[in-house]
Short mmCIF file of C-alpha atoms in Angstrom, two decimals:
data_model
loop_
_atom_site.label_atom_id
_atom_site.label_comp_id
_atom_site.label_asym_id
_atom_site.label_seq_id
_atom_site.Cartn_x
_atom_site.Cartn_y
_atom_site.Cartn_z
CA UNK A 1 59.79 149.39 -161.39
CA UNK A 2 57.71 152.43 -160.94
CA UNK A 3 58.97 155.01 -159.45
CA UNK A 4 55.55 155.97 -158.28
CA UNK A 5 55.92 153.40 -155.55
CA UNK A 6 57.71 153.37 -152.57
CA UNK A 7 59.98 150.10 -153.35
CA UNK A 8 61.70 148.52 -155.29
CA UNK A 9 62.97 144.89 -156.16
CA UNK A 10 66.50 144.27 -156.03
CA UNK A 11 68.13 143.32 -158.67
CA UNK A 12 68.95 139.64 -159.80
CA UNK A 13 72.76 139.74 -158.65
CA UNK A 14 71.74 141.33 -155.64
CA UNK A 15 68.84 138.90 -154.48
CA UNK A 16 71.78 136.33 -152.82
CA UNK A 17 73.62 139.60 -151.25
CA UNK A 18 72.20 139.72 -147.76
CA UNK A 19 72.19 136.27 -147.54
CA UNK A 20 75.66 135.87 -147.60
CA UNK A 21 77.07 139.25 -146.00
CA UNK A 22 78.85 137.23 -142.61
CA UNK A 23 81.63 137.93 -140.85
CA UNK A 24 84.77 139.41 -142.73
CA UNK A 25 82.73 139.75 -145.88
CA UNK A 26 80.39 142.52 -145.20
CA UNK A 27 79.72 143.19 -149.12
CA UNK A 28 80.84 146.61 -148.71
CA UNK A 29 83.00 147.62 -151.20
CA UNK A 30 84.69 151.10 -151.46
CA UNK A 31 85.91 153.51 -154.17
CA UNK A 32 88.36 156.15 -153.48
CA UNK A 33 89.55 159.52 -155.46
CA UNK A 34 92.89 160.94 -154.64
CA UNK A 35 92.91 164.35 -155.57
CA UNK A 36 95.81 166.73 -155.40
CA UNK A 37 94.42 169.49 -152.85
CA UNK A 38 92.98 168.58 -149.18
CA UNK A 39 89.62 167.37 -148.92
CA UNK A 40 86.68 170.59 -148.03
CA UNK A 41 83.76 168.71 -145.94
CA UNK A 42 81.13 171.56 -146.68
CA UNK A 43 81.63 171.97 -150.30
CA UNK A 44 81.63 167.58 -150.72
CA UNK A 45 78.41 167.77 -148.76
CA UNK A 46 76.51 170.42 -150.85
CA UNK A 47 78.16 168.26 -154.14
CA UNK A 48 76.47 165.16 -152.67
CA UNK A 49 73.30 166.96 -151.94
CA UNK A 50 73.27 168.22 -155.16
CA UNK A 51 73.34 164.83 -157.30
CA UNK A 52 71.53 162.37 -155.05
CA UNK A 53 68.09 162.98 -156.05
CA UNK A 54 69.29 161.27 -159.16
CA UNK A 55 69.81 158.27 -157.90
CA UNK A 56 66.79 157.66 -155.53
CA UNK A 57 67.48 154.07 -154.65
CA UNK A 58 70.81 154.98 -152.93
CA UNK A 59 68.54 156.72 -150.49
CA UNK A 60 66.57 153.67 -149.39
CA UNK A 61 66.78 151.30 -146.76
CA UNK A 62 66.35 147.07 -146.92
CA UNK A 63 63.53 145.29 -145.78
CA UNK A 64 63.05 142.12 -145.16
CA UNK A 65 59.55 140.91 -147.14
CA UNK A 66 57.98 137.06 -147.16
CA UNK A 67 59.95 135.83 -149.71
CA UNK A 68 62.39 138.52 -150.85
CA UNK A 69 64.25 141.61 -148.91
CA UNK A 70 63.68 144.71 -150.93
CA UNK A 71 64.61 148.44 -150.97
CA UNK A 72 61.75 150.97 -149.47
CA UNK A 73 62.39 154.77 -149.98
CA UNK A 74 63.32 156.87 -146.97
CA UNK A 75 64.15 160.77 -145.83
CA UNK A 76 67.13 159.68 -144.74
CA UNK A 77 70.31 161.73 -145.83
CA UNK A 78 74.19 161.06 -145.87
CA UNK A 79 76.06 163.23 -143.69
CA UNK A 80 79.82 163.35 -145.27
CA UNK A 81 82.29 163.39 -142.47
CA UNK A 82 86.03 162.31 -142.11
CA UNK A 83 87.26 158.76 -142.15
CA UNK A 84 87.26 157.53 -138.68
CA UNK A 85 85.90 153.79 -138.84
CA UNK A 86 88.01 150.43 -140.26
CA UNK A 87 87.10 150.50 -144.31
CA UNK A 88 84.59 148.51 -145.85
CA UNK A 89 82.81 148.61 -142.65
CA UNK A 90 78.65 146.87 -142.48
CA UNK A 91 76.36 149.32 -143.63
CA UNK A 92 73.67 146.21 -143.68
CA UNK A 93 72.80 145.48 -140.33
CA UNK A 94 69.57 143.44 -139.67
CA UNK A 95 66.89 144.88 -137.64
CA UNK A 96 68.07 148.84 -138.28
CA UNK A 97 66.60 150.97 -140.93
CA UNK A 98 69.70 153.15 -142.26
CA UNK A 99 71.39 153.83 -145.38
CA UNK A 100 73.17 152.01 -147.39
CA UNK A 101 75.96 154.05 -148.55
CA UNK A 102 78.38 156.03 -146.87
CA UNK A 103 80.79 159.30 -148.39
CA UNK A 104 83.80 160.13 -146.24
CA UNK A 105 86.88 161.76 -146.25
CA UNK A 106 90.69 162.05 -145.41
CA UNK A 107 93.31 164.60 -146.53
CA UNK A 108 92.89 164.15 -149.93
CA UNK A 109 91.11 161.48 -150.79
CA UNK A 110 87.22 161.20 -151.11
CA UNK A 111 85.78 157.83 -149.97
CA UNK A 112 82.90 156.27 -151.33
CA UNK A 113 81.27 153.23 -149.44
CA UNK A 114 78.76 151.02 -150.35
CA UNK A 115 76.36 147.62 -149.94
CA UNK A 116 76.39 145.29 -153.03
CA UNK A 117 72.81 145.44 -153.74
CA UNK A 118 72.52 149.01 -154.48
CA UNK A 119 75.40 148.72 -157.33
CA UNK A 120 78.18 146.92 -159.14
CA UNK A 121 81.63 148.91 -158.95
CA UNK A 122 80.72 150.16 -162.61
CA UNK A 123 77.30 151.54 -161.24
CA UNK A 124 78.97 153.30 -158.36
CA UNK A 125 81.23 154.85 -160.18
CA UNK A 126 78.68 156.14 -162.60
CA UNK A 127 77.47 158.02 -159.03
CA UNK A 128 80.87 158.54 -157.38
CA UNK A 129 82.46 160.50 -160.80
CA UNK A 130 79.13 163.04 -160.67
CA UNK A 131 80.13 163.28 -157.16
CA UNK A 132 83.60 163.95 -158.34
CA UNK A 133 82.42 166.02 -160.89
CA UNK A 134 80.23 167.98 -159.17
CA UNK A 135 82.63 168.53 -155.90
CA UNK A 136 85.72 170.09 -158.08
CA UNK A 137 82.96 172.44 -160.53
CA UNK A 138 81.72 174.01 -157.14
CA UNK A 139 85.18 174.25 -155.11
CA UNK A 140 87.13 176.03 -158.07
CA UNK A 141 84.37 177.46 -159.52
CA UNK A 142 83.63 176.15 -162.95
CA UNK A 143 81.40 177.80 -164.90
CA UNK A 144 81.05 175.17 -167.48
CA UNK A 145 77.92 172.68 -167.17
CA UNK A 146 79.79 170.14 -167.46
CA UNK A 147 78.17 166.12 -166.69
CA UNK A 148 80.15 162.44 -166.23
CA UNK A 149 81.13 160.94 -169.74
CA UNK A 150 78.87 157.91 -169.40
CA UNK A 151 75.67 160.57 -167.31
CA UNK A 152 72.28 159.14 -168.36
CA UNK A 153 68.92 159.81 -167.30
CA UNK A 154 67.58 158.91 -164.50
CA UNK A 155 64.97 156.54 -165.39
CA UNK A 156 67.95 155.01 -167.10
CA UNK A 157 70.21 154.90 -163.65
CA UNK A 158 67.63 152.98 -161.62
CA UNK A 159 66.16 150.45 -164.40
CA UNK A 160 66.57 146.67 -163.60
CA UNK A 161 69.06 145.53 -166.24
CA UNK A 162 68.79 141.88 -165.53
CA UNK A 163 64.71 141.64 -165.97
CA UNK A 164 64.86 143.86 -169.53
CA UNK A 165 67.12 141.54 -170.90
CA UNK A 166 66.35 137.83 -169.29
CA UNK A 167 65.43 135.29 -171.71
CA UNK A 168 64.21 132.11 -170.39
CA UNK A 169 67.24 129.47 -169.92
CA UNK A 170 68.47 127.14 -167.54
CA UNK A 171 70.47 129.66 -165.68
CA UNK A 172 70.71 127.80 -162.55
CA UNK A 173 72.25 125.23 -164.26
CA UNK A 174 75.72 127.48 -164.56
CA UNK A 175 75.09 128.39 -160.90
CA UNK A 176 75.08 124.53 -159.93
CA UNK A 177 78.60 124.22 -162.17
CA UNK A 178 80.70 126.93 -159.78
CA UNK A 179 80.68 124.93 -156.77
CA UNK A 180 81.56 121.24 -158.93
CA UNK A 181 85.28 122.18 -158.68
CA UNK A 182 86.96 121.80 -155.24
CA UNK A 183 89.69 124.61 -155.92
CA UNK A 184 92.98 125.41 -154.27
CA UNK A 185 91.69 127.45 -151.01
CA UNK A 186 93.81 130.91 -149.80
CA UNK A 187 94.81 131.00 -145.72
CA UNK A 188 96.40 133.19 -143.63
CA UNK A 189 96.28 134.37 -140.56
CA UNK A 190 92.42 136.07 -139.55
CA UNK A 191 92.57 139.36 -137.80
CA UNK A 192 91.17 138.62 -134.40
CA UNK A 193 88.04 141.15 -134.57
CA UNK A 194 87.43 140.64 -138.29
CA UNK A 195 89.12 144.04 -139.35
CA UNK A 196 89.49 144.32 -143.37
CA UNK A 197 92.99 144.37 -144.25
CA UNK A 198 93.64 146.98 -147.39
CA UNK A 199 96.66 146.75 -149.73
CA UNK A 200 96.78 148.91 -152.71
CA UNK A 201 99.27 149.25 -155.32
CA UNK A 202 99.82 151.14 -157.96
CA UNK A 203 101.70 150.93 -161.18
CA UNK A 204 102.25 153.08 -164.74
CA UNK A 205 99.66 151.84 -166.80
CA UNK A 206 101.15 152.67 -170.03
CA UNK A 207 104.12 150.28 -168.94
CA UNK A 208 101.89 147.73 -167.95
CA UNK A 209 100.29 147.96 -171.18
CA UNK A 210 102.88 147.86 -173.15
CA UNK A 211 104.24 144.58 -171.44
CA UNK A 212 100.71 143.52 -172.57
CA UNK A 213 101.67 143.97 -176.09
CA UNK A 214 104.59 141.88 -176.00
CA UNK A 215 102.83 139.11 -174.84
CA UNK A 216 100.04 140.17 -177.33
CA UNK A 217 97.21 139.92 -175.09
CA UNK A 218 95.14 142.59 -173.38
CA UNK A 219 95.55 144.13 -169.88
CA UNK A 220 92.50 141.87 -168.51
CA UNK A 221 94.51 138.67 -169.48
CA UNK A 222 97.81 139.49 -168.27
CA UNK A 223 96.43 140.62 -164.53
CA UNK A 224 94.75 137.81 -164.62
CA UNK A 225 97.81 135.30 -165.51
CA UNK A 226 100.50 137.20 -163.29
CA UNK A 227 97.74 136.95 -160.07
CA UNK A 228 97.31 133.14 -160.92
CA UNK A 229 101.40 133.14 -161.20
CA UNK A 230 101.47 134.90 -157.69
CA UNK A 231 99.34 132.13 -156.02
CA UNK A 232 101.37 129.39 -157.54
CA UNK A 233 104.54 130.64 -155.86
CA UNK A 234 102.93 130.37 -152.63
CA UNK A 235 101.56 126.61 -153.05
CA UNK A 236 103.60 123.69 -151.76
CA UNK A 237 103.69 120.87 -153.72
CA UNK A 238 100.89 119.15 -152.27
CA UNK A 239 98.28 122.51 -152.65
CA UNK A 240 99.31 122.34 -156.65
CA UNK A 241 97.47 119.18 -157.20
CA UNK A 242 94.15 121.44 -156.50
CA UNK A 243 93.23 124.18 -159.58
CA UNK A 244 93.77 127.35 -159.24
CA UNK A 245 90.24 129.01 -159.92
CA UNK A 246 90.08 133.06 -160.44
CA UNK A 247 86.27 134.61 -160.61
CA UNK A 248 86.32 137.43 -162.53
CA UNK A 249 83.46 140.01 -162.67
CA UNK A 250 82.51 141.13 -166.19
CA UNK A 251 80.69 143.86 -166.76
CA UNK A 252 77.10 143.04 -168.85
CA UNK A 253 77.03 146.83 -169.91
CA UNK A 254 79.50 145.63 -172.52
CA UNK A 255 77.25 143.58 -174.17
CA UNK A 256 73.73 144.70 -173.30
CA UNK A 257 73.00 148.39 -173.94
CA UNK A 258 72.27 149.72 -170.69
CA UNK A 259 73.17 152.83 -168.26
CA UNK A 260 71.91 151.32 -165.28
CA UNK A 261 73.57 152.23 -162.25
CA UNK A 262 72.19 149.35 -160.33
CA UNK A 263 73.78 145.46 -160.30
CA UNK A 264 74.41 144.23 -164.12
CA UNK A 265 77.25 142.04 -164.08
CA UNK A 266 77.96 138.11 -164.33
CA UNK A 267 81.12 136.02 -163.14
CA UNK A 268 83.27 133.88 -165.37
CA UNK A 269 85.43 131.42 -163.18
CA UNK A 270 89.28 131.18 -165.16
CA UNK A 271 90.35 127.61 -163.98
CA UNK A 272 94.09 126.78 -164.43
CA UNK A 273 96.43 123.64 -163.42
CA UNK A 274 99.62 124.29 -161.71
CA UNK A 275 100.63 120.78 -163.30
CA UNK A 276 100.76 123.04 -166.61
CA UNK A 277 102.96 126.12 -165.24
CA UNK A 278 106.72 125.12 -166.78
CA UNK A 279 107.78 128.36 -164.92
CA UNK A 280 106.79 130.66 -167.98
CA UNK A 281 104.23 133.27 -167.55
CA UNK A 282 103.62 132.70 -171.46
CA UNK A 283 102.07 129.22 -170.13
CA UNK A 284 99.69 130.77 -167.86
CA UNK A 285 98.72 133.94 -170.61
CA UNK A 286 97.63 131.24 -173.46
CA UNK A 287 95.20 129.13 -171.30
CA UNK A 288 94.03 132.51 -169.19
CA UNK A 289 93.25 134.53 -172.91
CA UNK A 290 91.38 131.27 -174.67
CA UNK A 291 89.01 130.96 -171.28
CA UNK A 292 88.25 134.53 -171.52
CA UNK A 293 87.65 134.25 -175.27
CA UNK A 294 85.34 131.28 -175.00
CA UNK A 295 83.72 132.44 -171.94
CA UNK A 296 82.96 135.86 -173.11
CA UNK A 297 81.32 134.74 -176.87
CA UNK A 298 78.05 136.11 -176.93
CA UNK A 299 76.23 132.99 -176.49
CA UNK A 300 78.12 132.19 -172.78
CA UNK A 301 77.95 136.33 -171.96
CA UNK A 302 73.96 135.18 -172.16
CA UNK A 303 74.02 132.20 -170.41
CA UNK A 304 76.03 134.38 -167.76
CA UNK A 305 73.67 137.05 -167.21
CA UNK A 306 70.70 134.06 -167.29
CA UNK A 307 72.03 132.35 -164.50
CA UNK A 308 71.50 135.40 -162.07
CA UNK A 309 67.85 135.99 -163.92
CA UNK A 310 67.07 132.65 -163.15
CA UNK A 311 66.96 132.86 -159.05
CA UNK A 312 63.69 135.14 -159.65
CA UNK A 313 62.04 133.23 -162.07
CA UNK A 314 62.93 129.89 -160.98
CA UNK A 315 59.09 129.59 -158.97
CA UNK A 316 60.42 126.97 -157.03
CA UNK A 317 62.51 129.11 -155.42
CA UNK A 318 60.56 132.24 -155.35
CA UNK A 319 57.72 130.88 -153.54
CA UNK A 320 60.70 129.85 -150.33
CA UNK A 321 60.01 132.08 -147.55
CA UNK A 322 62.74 134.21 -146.70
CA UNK A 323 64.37 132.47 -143.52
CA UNK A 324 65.03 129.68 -145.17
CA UNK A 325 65.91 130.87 -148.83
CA UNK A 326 68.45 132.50 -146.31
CA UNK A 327 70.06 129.50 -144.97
CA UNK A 328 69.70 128.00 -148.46
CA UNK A 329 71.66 130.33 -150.58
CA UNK A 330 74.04 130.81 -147.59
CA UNK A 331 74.54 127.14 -147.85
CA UNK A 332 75.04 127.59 -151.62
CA UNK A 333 77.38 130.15 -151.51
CA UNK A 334 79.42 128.03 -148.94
CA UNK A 335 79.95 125.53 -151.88
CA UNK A 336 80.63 127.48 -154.43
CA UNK A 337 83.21 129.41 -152.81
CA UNK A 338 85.20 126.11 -152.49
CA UNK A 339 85.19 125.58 -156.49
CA UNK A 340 87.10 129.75 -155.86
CA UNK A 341 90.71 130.68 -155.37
CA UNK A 342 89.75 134.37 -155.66
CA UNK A 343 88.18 136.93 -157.37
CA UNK A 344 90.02 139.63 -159.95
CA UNK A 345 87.65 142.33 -160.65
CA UNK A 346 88.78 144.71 -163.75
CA UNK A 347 86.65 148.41 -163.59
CA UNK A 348 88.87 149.43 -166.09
CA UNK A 349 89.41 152.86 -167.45
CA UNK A 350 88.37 155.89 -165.04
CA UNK A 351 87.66 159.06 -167.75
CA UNK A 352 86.48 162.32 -166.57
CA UNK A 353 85.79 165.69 -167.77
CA UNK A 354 88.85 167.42 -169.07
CA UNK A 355 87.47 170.64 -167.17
CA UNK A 356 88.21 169.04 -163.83
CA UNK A 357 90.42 166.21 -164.51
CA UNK A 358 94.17 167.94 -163.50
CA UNK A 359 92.81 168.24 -160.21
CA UNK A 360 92.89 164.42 -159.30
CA UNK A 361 95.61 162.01 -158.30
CA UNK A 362 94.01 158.88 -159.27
CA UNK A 363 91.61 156.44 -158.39
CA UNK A 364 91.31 153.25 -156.68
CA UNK A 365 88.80 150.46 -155.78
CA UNK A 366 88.58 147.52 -152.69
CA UNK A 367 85.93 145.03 -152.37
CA UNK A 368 85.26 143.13 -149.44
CA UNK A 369 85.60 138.84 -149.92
CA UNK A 370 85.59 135.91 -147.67
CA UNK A 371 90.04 135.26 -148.44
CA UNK A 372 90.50 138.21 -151.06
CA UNK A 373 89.39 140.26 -154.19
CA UNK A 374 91.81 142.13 -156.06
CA UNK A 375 90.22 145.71 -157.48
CA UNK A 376 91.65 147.12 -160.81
CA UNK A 377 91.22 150.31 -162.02
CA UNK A 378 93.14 153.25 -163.95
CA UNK A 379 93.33 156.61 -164.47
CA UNK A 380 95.84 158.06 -166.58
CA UNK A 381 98.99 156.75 -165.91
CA UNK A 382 97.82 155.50 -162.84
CA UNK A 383 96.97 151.84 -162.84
CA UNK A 384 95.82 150.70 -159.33
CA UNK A 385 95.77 147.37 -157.71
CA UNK A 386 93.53 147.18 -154.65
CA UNK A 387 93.04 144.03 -152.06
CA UNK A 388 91.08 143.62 -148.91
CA UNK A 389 90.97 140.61 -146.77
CA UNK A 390 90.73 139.92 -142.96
CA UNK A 391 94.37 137.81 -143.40
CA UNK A 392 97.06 139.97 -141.45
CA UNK A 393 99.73 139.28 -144.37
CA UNK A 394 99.27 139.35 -147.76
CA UNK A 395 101.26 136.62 -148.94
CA UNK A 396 99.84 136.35 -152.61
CA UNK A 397 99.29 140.53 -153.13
CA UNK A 398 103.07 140.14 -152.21
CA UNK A 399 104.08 137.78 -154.80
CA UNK A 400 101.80 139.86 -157.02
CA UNK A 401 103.88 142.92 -156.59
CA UNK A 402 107.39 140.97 -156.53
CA UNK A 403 105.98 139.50 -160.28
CA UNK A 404 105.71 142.91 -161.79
CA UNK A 405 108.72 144.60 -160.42
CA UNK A 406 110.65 141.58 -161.93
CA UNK A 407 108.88 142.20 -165.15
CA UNK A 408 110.50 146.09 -164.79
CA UNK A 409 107.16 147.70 -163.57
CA UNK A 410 107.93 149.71 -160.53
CA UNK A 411 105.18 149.23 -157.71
CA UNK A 412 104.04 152.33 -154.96
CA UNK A 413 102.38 150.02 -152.02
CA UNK A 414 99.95 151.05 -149.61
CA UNK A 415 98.33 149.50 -146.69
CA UNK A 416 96.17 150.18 -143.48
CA UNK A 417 97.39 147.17 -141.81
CA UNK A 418 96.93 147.87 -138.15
CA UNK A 419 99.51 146.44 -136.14
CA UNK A 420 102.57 148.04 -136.15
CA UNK A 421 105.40 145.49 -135.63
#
């Protein structure tokens, strides 16, 4: 909206955020950059101070209005500091005015935090690489004016994707279809205070890839069919008469021209029957890669991005006051969890500017869920594999990991899992 105002509207995709941010699932989800040098606090504060002007929504605070919450502009500022809190901690917390981002630090990685209504993963890391960016140019002095690969204006950065390209449909009908499938449901064991449990892994991408090409499908596909493998291992016989059901974020920015930083994504559920696994991960590729072909034609990549649209424009449901179109979509959100297994969320390739990009490791990316979400992300070589979830073990991640080392890919694991036995 105008920026002449002093709030905005959130986004489509992140109307039902608040709503549903409870317990283990704060909706925080956090990128990380591991560079190759320690971490300097004063020079990643001036960086940050030097970008975040252009992107003047990540400097507002939520509000709660009559029938919507919304995002009001404030002087607050982020004060980097090092990592000393659980990840993925609330930054939402009714009641308190505060931001909704936060930028730590520790050794060498750079930590950035955030509340799913401000951005997608893509978005943030459309901010978090001019953070990068910015950081290395002023610590080894770069003289070249040098910007992000994918930098856009910033009229462009805050724009609300989702109302520029709605077109009247019965969205709500797709919502209704998530939660008709009762789905094969992940347990563990819950960390007693709720703590999000991080496992990250990493692999050679160009291996990974390459294993990709003998099955001739693309890297989306095969994470995708060796995850769903994963879970099936850890079924008894009685949990494989339930689907498995992966969601799987896809980014609209493919298909809609836009450089928003803000929300633009939909979800495309891959549903597959453990009846049909003959213990072949061929099996699993050829009904994973038709789903995402028939699920990503243009005319369903519409319907997708619709079905978020269609909460605001629905008037029905835009004239609910706010307490109760709380307990409503929490109540929807409930169901259609059950019709998930989990969620796989590919960010894909992380490019940077060749002036800076010898000085960093790699990258990573966790997002918090109500079981689990897997992250995906590369750079370079680098192919990472990221998973929170407030279960102490990881019991499918696991599997994951024991699935590509049998396929020849060696795995480098990770964890902040906080018991030590």
């Amino acid at each position: 909206m105008d920026r002449k105002t002093n709030w905005y509207k959130l986004d489509n995709a992140a109307k039902i955020v608040p709503s549903t941010a409870k317990g283990a699932n704060t909706r925080v989800f956090r990128i990380t950059c591991q560079l190759k040098e320690e971490v300097d606090e004063e020079t990643l504060q001036q960086a940050l101070d030097d970008i975040i002007d252009e992107y003047p929504i990540f400097n507002c605070v939520l509000r709660r209005g009559i029938f919507w919450y919304y995002l009001e502009d404030s002087n607050l500022r982020e004060t980097v500091h090092e990592d000393c809190i659980p990840a993925c901690s609330p930054l939402y917390i009714p009641g308190r005015k505060n931001l909704l981002y936060r930028v730590n630090y520790y050794n060498n990685r750079i930590n950035l935090e955030m509340f799913h209504v401000l951005a997608d993963g893509t978005g943030a890391f459309m901010f978090f690489k001019n953070l990068i960016t910015r950081y290395l140019v002023i610590r080894h002095g770069i003289e070249a004016d040098i910007k992000p690969i994918d930098d856009f204006s910033i009229e462009e950065k805050n724009v609300d994707a989702f109302t520029d390209f709605y077109s009247k449909q019965k969205g709500l009908k797709q919502l209704k279809e998530m939660s008709a499938v009762k789905a094969y449901q992940i347990t563990g064991e819950i960390d007693d205070n709720l703590l999000p449990h991080l496992v990250e892994g990493t692999v050679s991408a160009k291996k990974f890839l390459s294993i990709a090409h003998e099955y001739n499908t693309t890297v989306g596909v095969l994470c995708v069919s060796i995850y769903i493998k994963a879970i099936i291992q850890g079924m008894n016989r009685k949990q494989q008469k339930r689907h498995v059901v992966v969601s799987v974020p896809v980014n609209l920015r493919q298909f809609f021209k836009s450089g928003t930083s803000r929300n633009f994504f939909g979800v495309i559920n891959i549903d597959y029957d453990p009846a049909d696994y003959k213990g072949e991960l061929k099996d699993i590729i050829a009904k994973v890669d038709r789903d995402f072909k028939e699920k990503l034609s243009p005319d369903n990549i519409e319907k997708t991005m619709n079905s978020y649209a269609a909460l605001e424009h629905n008037f029905g449901i835009k004239m609910i006051p706010l307490p109760i179109k709380d307990f409503g979509i929490g109540m929807f959100d409930r169901a259609a969890k059950k019709g998930v297994t989990s969620s796989m969320s590919n960010l894909g390739q992380i490019k940077m500017p060749e002036e800076v990009e010898d000085y960093i490791e790699g990258f990573s990316a966790f997002m918090t869920a109500q079981s689990q979400q897997i992250c995906v992300c590369s750079y370079k070589d680098r192919l990472s594999f990221g998973e929170v979830s407030p279960y102490k073990t990881h019991k499918s991640m696991l599997n994951f990991f024991r699935c590509l080392t049998e396929m020849g890919i060696e795995v480098e694991i990770g964890t902040n899992d906080y018991d030590k036995e």
